[in-house]
């Protein structure tokens, strides 16, 4: 593949995608810096005049997988992007791009899933668009959801526990000493999608975690002391931690034995030679807190069904500026930013 | 094509698309009616808590055509959808979905066009998303832009000239006696895209009208007396007028000799057997005003370059409940809602 063309890695959430966006897209777009959170922050959402605004297109293949479908993904992903920055989701848009010949029954199932997930998240569709392209011009269906939200009313009380000048929960907020929590087991979503696509025998034992997380995030904010949140989607935990280290100018140390990975997922990933740290999730959030609030936040989210396997997996440090992991066998390895997600089209 | 599958007409802006959305999508989604302008209004944008919110995906083929490209289209279309309902565009999202192998040079050209059109419209990109799908899964590039806006500060003064309980410029606002203005010649965009796609000899003489219209719309609101606006995109003027008649429960009479159509466009459409009334536009707006303000609004928009060919093309009536056109040869014909746009993938 010539270097003057787009490759799959340009969309896979790792270093190649980050470079495309930073060098090429921001180079041409010259983003306006007057917004509260501008495009150039490259965070999960932008903010202007107190309105949180985010967008995501969903190209997942296949459309239906164990534990979810593109409709549930499209609502959850956008709700979560609003929530992790400190927003309260207010309304979503729903843009359908459909290949000619798509089964109306499948469309009905996906729309029902959109409706169900919206109700679960407490949000509603307010505007939409429907496009159809001729057969062969699209792989069945793509959905874009964008979302708007207001400032989460729990955010100010949460920030009272943080002695720092923070207004939104940005990737650049983390300081040495902050603790890092993950809300549950990693790599479930990517491995479930891969299983459904490739028809592996372990498909039935691995289930996507896709779900809206705004209620769990509210519990964390009620506990207080959260400085930053982000959902480890494309590129997985490895990409997220490197993004935090880079944007906050800190090192991050995590402990392998504290990172929850389901046994079935670990076995499948090992069989396929895939690092679970690099696999995308759609129902997990990483939360950075000030040190003395980490146990409170952990206890609060463990009370939610979707956070019952949460763990404090590490902390930020000023002793080095990379992401390092103390392994179960006793050594320490650098966790680099993956070049891309090992499983393409998970979202 | 079996009736349980999506066809191209389901996305072509005519009666088949309207039925899909009304019967099938709204049937499953059960849209929340508590918003100021809910999804069920099926207007150009939704409104909640004073925030105007809209979304559009752009699948135009080819990506570059005489007078524009997909980047200019994506910014203009979304800015216009915010503006026509009475919003002032505040920020846009930009979601790119790219086929593996896409030329980076073409991406640069399109991003430069996005940037240029944003500046022209006085709006900025605040958030984005980039997805890449494998070769053969997409026809080159799709863009989704969503947009948010606040209430246009010119709207209240405009509505002082309208003795009616109106808050936003909705399709349901029109009453018998209101005048209907079109801001310039119709069918330019659709015919330019068709020409570029099919390589017709008349390609060079037909140029798309794609452009942001928010400044022209501001001039119309300053003049005062506007009750409703809409841009005649997919399905063209014929679809727009039928939507207005249906949602406002009025008849509409238009006069063929007052509807501006460029001679080159008329000739090409005639040659191809296409009705210019059914062809999509991307740089025109239809404006309904109270009768005694129509000339003021017309004069105001004619002062803009993009409105210099504007005409009062007809009026709403309670004598019948369809769209009728007095033809140049002296008869009257019913203008029905097209089943779809005769030119697919114009946007």
XYZ file of C-alpha atoms in Angstrom:
694
model
C 0.000 0.000 0.000
C 1.425 3.306 -1.066
C 1.825 5.876 1.695
C -0.285 8.452 -0.117
C -3.431 6.421 0.432
C -5.670 5.744 3.432
C -5.134 2.351 5.078
C -7.283 0.490 7.574
C -4.842 1.515 10.322
C -5.784 5.170 9.721
C -9.088 4.403 11.428
C -8.011 1.903 14.053
C -7.506 4.096 17.076
C -3.718 3.782 17.386
C -0.694 5.885 16.515
C -1.378 5.936 12.755
C -4.881 7.330 13.329
C -3.652 9.875 15.877
C -1.014 11.072 13.419
C -3.548 11.375 10.582
C -5.798 13.502 12.753
C -3.103 15.627 14.346
C -0.940 16.245 11.278
C -3.330 16.080 8.398
C -6.854 16.920 9.530
C -5.969 19.583 12.107
C -3.319 20.855 9.690
C -5.954 21.680 7.081
C -8.909 22.552 9.319
C -7.076 25.055 11.579
C -9.611 24.542 14.361
C -11.083 27.538 16.141
C -9.617 27.718 19.633
C -12.291 29.960 21.160
C -14.532 27.057 22.197
C -14.437 25.880 25.830
C -13.208 22.496 24.578
C -12.118 22.866 20.916
C -11.563 20.237 18.223
C -7.819 20.542 18.804
C -8.211 19.048 22.306
C -9.117 15.816 20.458
C -11.095 14.755 23.524
C -14.263 12.643 23.458
C -16.472 15.684 22.860
C -16.238 19.416 22.230
C -17.874 22.075 24.385
C -19.171 25.500 23.397
C -21.373 27.824 25.417
C -21.843 25.046 27.956
C -23.156 22.593 25.348
C -21.283 19.286 25.053
C -21.308 18.032 21.436
C -19.931 14.797 20.010
C -20.214 12.593 16.922
C -19.415 8.993 16.008
C -20.025 6.849 12.951
C -20.598 3.142 13.445
C -19.329 0.740 10.798
C -19.257 -2.419 12.943
C -19.135 -5.722 11.089
C -21.206 -7.819 11.572
C -24.234 -5.702 12.479
C -25.402 -8.230 15.072
C -23.051 -9.913 17.539
C -23.228 -11.672 20.883
C -24.382 -9.064 23.407
C -25.390 -6.313 21.047
C -25.836 -4.823 17.610
C -25.021 -1.637 15.707
C -28.073 0.146 17.127
C -27.103 -0.449 20.746
C -23.531 0.495 19.897
C -24.528 3.750 18.203
C -26.543 4.970 21.174
C -24.123 3.748 23.871
C -20.986 5.084 22.210
C -22.320 8.602 21.812
C -23.963 8.734 25.247
C -20.671 7.581 26.773
C -18.626 10.197 24.896
C -20.855 12.942 26.311
C -20.794 11.491 29.829
C -17.033 10.926 30.176
C -16.186 14.579 29.605
C -18.661 15.649 32.307
C -21.814 16.100 30.243
C -25.368 14.982 30.850
C -26.820 13.617 27.592
C -29.771 15.696 26.397
C -30.597 14.445 22.883
C -29.154 12.353 20.053
C -29.312 12.499 16.281
C -29.673 9.317 14.243
C -28.333 9.222 10.679
C -28.860 5.979 8.761
C -26.898 5.203 5.611
C -28.327 2.048 4.063
C -27.319 -0.149 1.159
C -30.014 -0.821 -1.400
C -31.398 -4.303 -0.767
C -31.055 -4.146 3.023
C -33.782 -6.168 4.765
C -36.487 -4.050 6.352
C -36.786 -6.656 9.123
C -33.154 -6.076 10.064
C -33.770 -2.334 10.047
C -36.698 -2.852 12.421
C -34.558 -4.925 14.805
C -31.836 -2.286 14.817
C -34.284 0.561 15.360
C -35.878 -1.367 18.246
C -32.414 -1.729 19.758
C -31.801 2.015 19.330
C -35.104 2.709 21.089
C -34.390 0.251 23.910
C -30.880 1.591 24.524
C -32.104 5.194 24.466
C -34.613 4.345 27.193
C -31.889 2.587 29.210
C -29.676 5.680 28.936
C -32.519 8.147 29.543
C -31.988 10.006 26.285
C -34.081 10.591 23.149
C -33.564 10.952 19.404
C -34.471 14.496 18.331
C -33.376 14.632 14.682
C -32.377 12.240 11.931
C -31.443 11.580 8.337
C -31.860 8.603 6.007
C -29.719 7.968 2.938
C -29.725 4.963 0.629
C -26.854 4.109 -1.730
C -26.896 1.619 -4.565
C -25.994 -2.012 -4.051
C -22.246 -2.542 -3.814
C -21.521 1.017 -2.633
C -21.725 0.169 1.073
C -21.399 -2.887 3.288
C -25.078 -3.014 4.380
C -25.496 -0.220 6.959
C -23.610 2.606 8.646
C -25.076 4.677 11.472
C -23.885 8.041 12.679
C -25.132 9.305 16.011
C -24.217 12.723 17.271
C -25.231 13.934 20.683
C -25.620 17.057 22.746
C -25.543 17.435 26.480
C -25.449 20.013 29.206
C -22.962 20.239 32.039
C -23.583 17.343 34.441
C -25.055 18.881 37.606
C -22.958 16.440 39.673
C -19.693 17.791 38.255
C -19.200 20.790 40.514
C -19.659 18.811 43.758
C -17.277 16.161 42.375
C -14.639 18.804 41.664
C -14.812 20.106 45.256
C -12.783 17.005 46.141
C -10.140 17.990 43.570
C -7.890 20.860 44.577
C -7.137 21.808 40.986
C -8.439 24.248 38.369
C -10.558 21.838 36.320
C -13.780 22.615 34.498
C -14.284 19.566 32.253
C -12.931 16.017 32.632
C -10.220 16.282 29.985
C -7.393 13.910 29.056
C -4.938 16.624 30.128
C -6.149 16.813 33.762
C -4.133 13.984 35.304
C -1.297 14.682 37.767
C 1.279 12.422 39.416
C -0.304 10.494 42.262
C -3.770 10.222 40.675
C -5.219 6.713 40.739
C -6.613 4.923 37.690
C -9.737 2.790 37.852
C -11.191 0.570 35.148
C -14.890 -0.176 35.523
C -14.681 -3.880 34.599
C -13.144 -6.546 32.388
C -11.461 -5.419 29.184
C -11.505 -6.668 25.567
C -14.977 -8.273 25.720
C -16.426 -6.166 22.926
C -13.640 -6.520 20.376
C -13.332 -10.242 20.940
C -17.113 -10.721 20.666
C -17.195 -8.851 17.348
C -14.209 -10.796 16.037
C -15.822 -14.059 17.102
C -19.093 -13.207 15.378
C -17.255 -12.196 12.221
C -14.882 -15.098 11.913
C -17.164 -17.785 13.318
C -14.686 -18.999 15.917
C -15.854 -21.811 18.213
C -15.505 -19.631 21.303
C -18.096 -17.189 20.010
C -20.846 -18.247 22.374
C -18.759 -17.782 25.523
C -17.695 -14.218 24.763
C -20.206 -11.410 24.995
C -19.843 -7.737 24.096
C -20.017 -5.280 27.007
C -21.695 -2.571 24.891
C -23.929 -0.410 27.098
C -24.574 3.158 28.134
C -22.440 4.111 31.118
C -23.939 7.455 32.085
C -25.576 6.115 35.245
C -22.337 4.470 36.468
C -20.527 7.718 35.675
C -23.065 9.619 37.774
C -22.298 7.322 40.736
C -18.569 8.028 40.323
C -19.188 11.787 40.252
C -21.418 11.554 43.332
C -18.571 9.819 45.176
C -16.345 12.749 44.210
C -12.710 13.312 43.309
C -12.799 12.288 39.612
C -10.361 14.330 37.486
C -10.722 12.564 34.122
C -12.706 9.801 32.423
C -12.460 8.126 29.034
C -13.866 4.977 27.480
C -11.233 2.607 26.060
C -12.752 2.025 22.596
C -10.592 1.608 19.441
C -7.019 0.815 20.466
C -8.189 -0.388 23.868
C -6.673 0.320 27.263
C -3.165 0.628 25.784
C -4.194 3.498 23.525
C -6.181 5.243 26.264
C -3.351 5.152 28.814
C -0.863 6.468 26.257
C -3.271 9.275 25.345
C -3.580 10.236 29.004
C 0.195 10.076 29.591
C 0.857 12.211 26.505
C -1.828 14.855 27.075
C -1.296 15.102 30.854
C 2.523 14.916 30.634
C 2.731 12.139 33.226
C 3.907 8.555 33.368
C 1.411 5.821 34.182
C 2.153 2.584 36.059
C -0.425 -0.203 35.909
C -0.373 -3.657 37.481
C -1.239 -6.580 35.219
C -2.741 -8.642 38.040
C -5.297 -5.910 38.748
C -6.525 -5.508 35.157
C -9.709 -7.567 34.855
C -9.806 -9.863 31.821
C -12.398 -12.645 31.601
C -10.853 -16.108 31.318
C -12.650 -16.883 28.043
C -11.416 -13.602 26.540
C -7.880 -14.170 27.766
C -7.839 -17.666 26.251
C -9.229 -16.514 22.889
C -6.852 -13.550 22.689
C -3.911 -15.761 23.575
C -4.954 -18.315 20.940
C -5.100 -15.576 18.307
C -1.939 -13.805 19.458
C -3.819 -10.608 20.323
C -2.986 -8.399 23.327
C -6.218 -7.742 25.291
C -4.833 -4.330 26.246
C -5.104 -3.275 22.589
C -8.630 -4.566 21.983
C -11.559 -2.118 21.971
C -14.322 -1.943 24.583
C -17.756 -0.323 24.380
C -19.089 -0.661 27.919
C -16.111 0.207 30.088
C -14.738 3.476 31.381
C -11.375 4.429 32.832
C -11.573 6.911 35.671
C -8.687 8.934 37.081
C -9.221 10.240 40.606
C -7.195 12.111 43.193
C -5.447 9.520 45.376
C -7.517 9.891 48.526
C -10.853 9.467 46.679
C -10.024 6.354 44.655
C -11.469 3.867 47.140
C -14.676 5.923 47.482
C -15.158 6.078 43.727
C -14.363 2.367 43.389
C -16.896 1.434 46.065
C -19.548 3.643 44.462
C -19.259 2.176 40.969
C -19.022 -1.401 42.277
C -22.568 -0.946 43.539
C -23.728 -0.734 39.910
C -24.181 -3.943 37.987
C -21.996 -2.580 35.180
C -19.183 -1.714 37.618
C -19.104 -4.688 39.933
C -15.745 -5.930 38.576
C -14.096 -2.503 38.770
C -10.482 -2.303 39.950
C -7.883 0.326 40.764
C -5.317 -0.696 38.168
C -2.535 1.824 38.701
C -1.491 5.409 39.177
C 0.082 8.382 37.454
C 3.673 9.217 38.277
C 6.292 11.872 37.563
C 9.153 9.364 37.794
C 8.911 8.604 34.063
C 6.767 9.720 31.115
C 5.625 6.464 29.516
C 3.024 3.817 30.293
C 4.586 0.906 32.161
C 3.036 -2.310 33.429
C 4.263 -4.473 36.312
C 3.611 -7.957 34.912
C 2.337 -10.965 36.834
C 5.700 -12.685 36.413
C 7.384 -9.802 38.215
C 8.980 -7.729 35.467
C 8.031 -4.335 34.103
C 7.222 -3.704 30.455
C 6.509 -0.544 28.522
C 2.959 -0.428 27.133
C 3.303 1.421 23.850
C 0.526 3.002 21.883
C -0.641 0.331 19.432
C -0.318 1.236 15.757
C -3.998 0.292 15.479
C -6.655 -1.936 16.982
C -5.891 -5.604 16.193
C -9.607 -6.058 15.465
C -10.831 -3.656 12.761
C -14.433 -2.400 12.501
C -15.426 -3.017 16.120
C -17.468 0.177 16.093
C -37.015 -5.878 -5.875
C -39.012 -7.459 -3.087
C -40.997 -5.041 -0.938
C -39.308 -6.216 2.257
C -36.022 -4.643 1.225
C -34.694 -1.095 1.081
C -34.651 0.440 -2.399
C -32.896 3.554 -3.689
C -36.235 5.373 -3.592
C -36.318 4.955 0.209
C -33.606 7.605 0.371
C -34.596 9.862 -2.481
C -36.635 12.496 -0.712
C -40.052 11.658 -2.167
C -43.159 9.851 -1.031
C -41.427 6.480 -0.569
C -38.865 8.017 1.786
C -41.513 9.970 3.678
C -43.524 6.791 4.185
C -40.464 4.852 5.395
C -39.724 7.524 7.967
C -43.299 8.123 9.083
C -44.514 4.533 9.205
C -41.432 2.524 9.938
C -38.830 4.659 11.726
C -41.220 6.737 13.843
C -43.272 3.590 14.413
C -40.360 1.863 16.131
C -38.624 4.852 17.717
C -41.713 6.350 19.424
C -40.107 9.783 19.530
C -40.215 11.831 22.713
C -42.659 14.694 22.247
C -41.363 16.869 25.101
C -38.777 18.656 22.948
C -39.605 22.123 21.591
C -39.309 20.687 18.068
C -39.291 16.862 18.300
C -38.194 14.231 15.793
C -41.848 13.639 14.937
C -42.105 17.134 13.440
C -39.738 15.790 10.727
C -38.558 19.334 10.140
C -35.032 20.320 9.076
C -33.775 20.306 12.669
C -34.933 19.484 16.188
C -34.912 21.936 19.079
C -34.481 21.258 22.791
C -33.805 23.771 25.548
C -33.290 26.442 22.906
C -30.576 24.448 21.095
C -31.188 23.726 17.408
C -29.703 20.345 16.429
C -29.538 18.682 13.025
C -27.675 15.903 11.197
C -27.035 14.935 7.577
C -24.919 12.291 5.892
C -23.421 13.090 2.505
C -23.047 10.275 -0.006
C -22.792 12.398 -3.156
C -21.365 10.732 -6.234
C -18.988 11.912 -7.620
C -17.161 13.607 -4.751
C -16.116 16.536 -6.966
C -18.483 18.222 -9.410
C -18.800 21.530 -11.230
C -19.299 24.185 -8.551
C -18.484 22.146 -5.487
C -17.520 18.937 -3.746
C -18.649 16.752 -0.851
C -16.858 18.964 1.702
C -18.638 22.148 0.631
C -21.895 20.207 0.496
C -21.478 18.783 4.005
C -20.921 22.184 5.587
C -23.546 24.054 3.537
C -26.280 21.456 3.975
C -26.029 21.360 7.740
C -25.624 25.121 8.169
C -28.707 25.610 5.983
C -30.776 23.108 7.975
C -30.033 25.038 11.172
C -30.702 28.408 9.568
C -34.031 27.618 7.874
C -35.741 26.687 11.145
C -34.631 29.965 12.736
C -31.297 28.941 14.241
C -27.928 30.649 14.198
C -25.220 28.034 13.521
C -22.819 27.711 16.462
C -20.636 24.661 15.718
C -20.458 21.614 13.458
C -19.215 18.061 13.875
C -17.321 16.361 11.064
C -17.441 12.564 10.785
C -15.401 11.019 7.965
C -15.987 7.451 6.806
C -13.272 6.547 4.326
C -12.648 3.547 2.102
C -9.235 1.966 2.418
C -7.102 3.124 -0.524
C -8.609 6.617 -0.679
C -6.062 9.166 -1.886
C -4.741 11.436 0.851
C -4.499 14.255 -1.702
C -8.243 14.022 -2.304
C -8.823 14.056 1.455
C -6.732 17.231 1.711
C -8.754 18.910 -1.065
C -12.013 18.003 0.633
C -10.838 19.169 4.055
C -9.671 22.460 2.531
C -13.149 22.854 1.046
C -14.712 22.128 4.466
C -12.479 24.783 6.023
C -13.214 27.342 3.287
C -16.981 26.809 3.475
C -16.946 26.995 7.286
C -15.260 30.395 7.075
C -17.792 31.534 4.453
C -20.642 30.488 6.755
C -18.998 31.845 9.920
C -19.064 28.495 11.729
C -16.395 26.132 13.095
C -15.851 22.402 13.481
C -15.778 21.510 17.187
C -15.725 17.699 17.211
C -15.066 14.861 14.805
C -14.646 11.178 14.100
C -12.665 9.200 11.509
C -13.495 5.652 10.449
C -11.868 3.575 7.725
C -13.480 0.495 6.184
C -11.863 -2.080 3.988
C -11.719 -1.727 0.226
C -15.023 -2.633 -1.417
C -17.101 -1.860 1.688
C -17.775 1.750 0.731
C -17.823 3.884 -2.397
C -14.783 6.059 -1.494
C -16.026 8.519 1.156
C -19.079 9.444 3.186
C -19.231 12.497 5.422
C -21.696 13.162 8.209
C -21.959 16.664 9.583
C -24.193 17.462 12.500
C -24.677 20.967 13.749
C -25.898 22.929 16.715
C -27.206 26.449 16.846
C -28.890 28.910 19.105
C -32.070 30.861 18.404
C -31.352 33.419 15.705
C -31.454 36.827 17.440
C -33.237 38.244 14.358
C -36.162 35.846 14.748
C -38.207 37.743 17.331
C -38.157 41.031 15.400
C -39.104 39.098 12.237
C -42.065 37.505 14.000
C -43.397 40.925 15.098
C -44.549 41.274 11.480
C -46.473 37.990 11.763
C -49.681 38.127 13.764
C -49.549 34.455 14.648
C -48.336 32.262 17.522
C -45.065 31.062 15.971
C -41.827 30.280 17.795
C -39.764 28.426 15.161
C -40.026 28.508 11.352
C -41.769 25.148 10.952
C -43.326 23.490 7.901
C -46.684 23.659 9.691
C -46.742 27.479 10.023
C -48.181 28.441 6.630
C -51.701 29.883 6.297
C -53.836 30.767 3.293
C -52.693 34.013 1.773
C -48.989 33.588 2.639
C -46.648 34.223 -0.272
C -43.928 31.818 -1.390
C -40.507 33.009 -2.496
C -37.697 30.957 -4.018
C -34.239 32.486 -3.646
C -33.007 31.663 -7.168
C -32.945 29.198 -10.038
C -33.833 25.587 -9.301
C -32.315 22.219 -10.251
C -28.746 23.488 -10.751
C -27.224 21.193 -8.137
C -28.856 17.937 -9.152
C -28.192 18.508 -12.840
C -24.541 19.415 -12.157
C -24.027 16.215 -10.155
C -25.751 14.142 -12.804
C -23.627 15.768 -15.508
C -20.396 15.092 -13.613
C -21.425 11.491 -13.024
C -22.602 10.601 -16.480
C -20.149 12.742 -18.438
C -22.807 14.504 -20.481
C -21.600 17.132 -22.928
C -23.535 19.875 -21.160
C -21.532 19.347 -17.952
C -19.442 22.474 -18.275
C -22.397 24.812 -18.665
C -24.209 23.630 -15.536
C -22.849 24.525 -12.135
C -24.013 23.402 -8.703
C -25.492 26.122 -6.475
C -24.141 24.534 -3.270
C -23.452 27.231 -0.678
C -24.264 28.265 2.866
C -27.384 30.415 2.964
C -27.334 31.672 6.525
C -26.389 35.221 5.573
C -29.174 35.464 2.958
C -31.563 34.041 5.547
C -30.496 36.744 8.005
C -31.387 39.392 5.410
C -34.846 37.835 4.989
C -35.405 37.826 8.766
C -34.260 41.449 9.038
C -36.857 42.394 6.429
C -39.473 40.697 8.603
C -42.651 38.707 8.103
C -41.144 35.261 7.363
C -43.320 32.401 8.699
C -41.434 29.390 7.322
C -38.301 28.479 5.398
C -36.990 25.261 3.907
C -34.284 24.309 1.428
C -35.524 22.252 -1.532
C -32.932 19.446 -1.438
C -33.799 15.810 -2.291
C -37.099 15.716 -4.168
C -36.714 19.350 -5.176
C -39.318 22.090 -5.138
C -42.129 19.604 -5.814
C -41.392 17.665 -2.642
C -40.950 20.810 -0.558
C -44.251 22.371 -1.632
C -46.116 19.132 -0.984
C -44.529 18.893 2.477
C -45.646 22.431 3.266
C -49.170 21.835 1.954
C -49.487 18.627 3.965
C -48.047 19.897 7.251
C -49.734 23.304 7.114
C -53.074 21.932 5.809
C -53.203 24.425 2.953
C -53.215 24.353 -0.818
C -50.390 25.990 -2.716
C -50.646 27.672 -6.131
C -47.443 28.429 -8.005
C -46.902 30.022 -11.403
C -44.562 28.257 -13.793
C -43.440 31.469 -15.483
C -42.169 32.829 -12.169
C -40.082 29.783 -11.200
C -36.488 30.543 -12.185
C -34.781 27.776 -14.175
C -31.548 28.469 -16.033
C -31.819 27.850 -19.779
C -28.943 25.306 -19.779
C -30.609 23.388 -16.940
C -34.001 23.492 -18.613
C -32.522 22.169 -21.853
C -30.596 19.355 -20.157
C -33.589 18.329 -18.034
C -35.849 18.364 -21.075
C -33.348 16.274 -23.042
C -33.234 13.703 -20.230
C -36.980 13.771 -19.552
C -36.508 15.050 -16.005
C -38.828 17.565 -14.332
C -36.696 20.391 -12.852
C -39.285 20.747 -10.072
C -38.238 17.317 -8.763
C -34.472 17.865 -8.902
C -32.569 18.645 -5.704
C -30.906 21.960 -4.855
C -28.242 22.765 -2.261
C -28.003 26.536 -2.388
C -31.608 27.661 -2.587
C -34.231 28.346 0.025
C -38.000 28.666 -0.150
C -39.427 31.330 2.103
C -43.076 31.717 3.086
C -44.060 35.175 4.286
C -47.227 36.954 5.301
C -48.691 38.584 2.197
C -47.884 42.210 2.999
C -44.198 41.498 3.692
C -43.400 39.431 0.589
C -42.078 42.332 -1.483
C -39.914 43.561 1.397
C -38.380 40.129 1.909
C -37.881 39.694 -1.836
C -36.120 43.060 -2.127
C -33.893 42.237 0.868
C -32.665 38.908 -0.427
C -32.201 40.202 -3.971
C -29.511 42.471 -2.540
C -27.421 39.371 -1.795
C -25.452 37.804 -4.622
C -26.987 34.404 -3.784
C -30.534 35.824 -3.938
C -30.408 38.111 -6.936
C -32.660 35.855 -9.047
C -35.250 35.408 -6.292
C -38.920 35.410 -7.235
C -42.319 35.311 -5.564
C -43.542 32.091 -7.151
C -46.969 31.654 -5.618
C -49.160 31.646 -2.531
C -50.943 29.422 -0.079
C -54.703 29.061 -0.403
C -57.650 27.477 1.388
C -59.552 26.926 -1.877
C -57.982 23.465 -2.304
C -55.484 21.294 -0.432
C -52.979 20.260 -3.092
C -50.067 21.883 -4.887
C -51.161 23.295 -8.238
C -49.182 25.097 -10.923
C -50.491 27.540 -13.497
C -48.442 26.536 -16.535
C -46.961 28.854 -19.142
C -49.341 27.513 -21.758
C -52.276 28.606 -19.606
C -53.530 25.410 -17.960
C -53.286 24.280 -14.362
C -51.641 21.037 -13.331
C -51.359 19.285 -9.991
C -47.771 19.048 -8.745
C -47.652 15.759 -6.900
C -45.017 14.694 -4.446
C -42.411 12.813 -6.498
C -41.873 9.185 -5.521
C -38.177 10.087 -5.289
C -35.562 12.397 -6.721
C -34.905 11.560 -10.393
C -31.180 12.011 -9.660
C -29.992 9.728 -6.852
C -27.041 10.538 -4.562
C -27.038 14.280 -5.063
C -26.150 14.764 -1.403
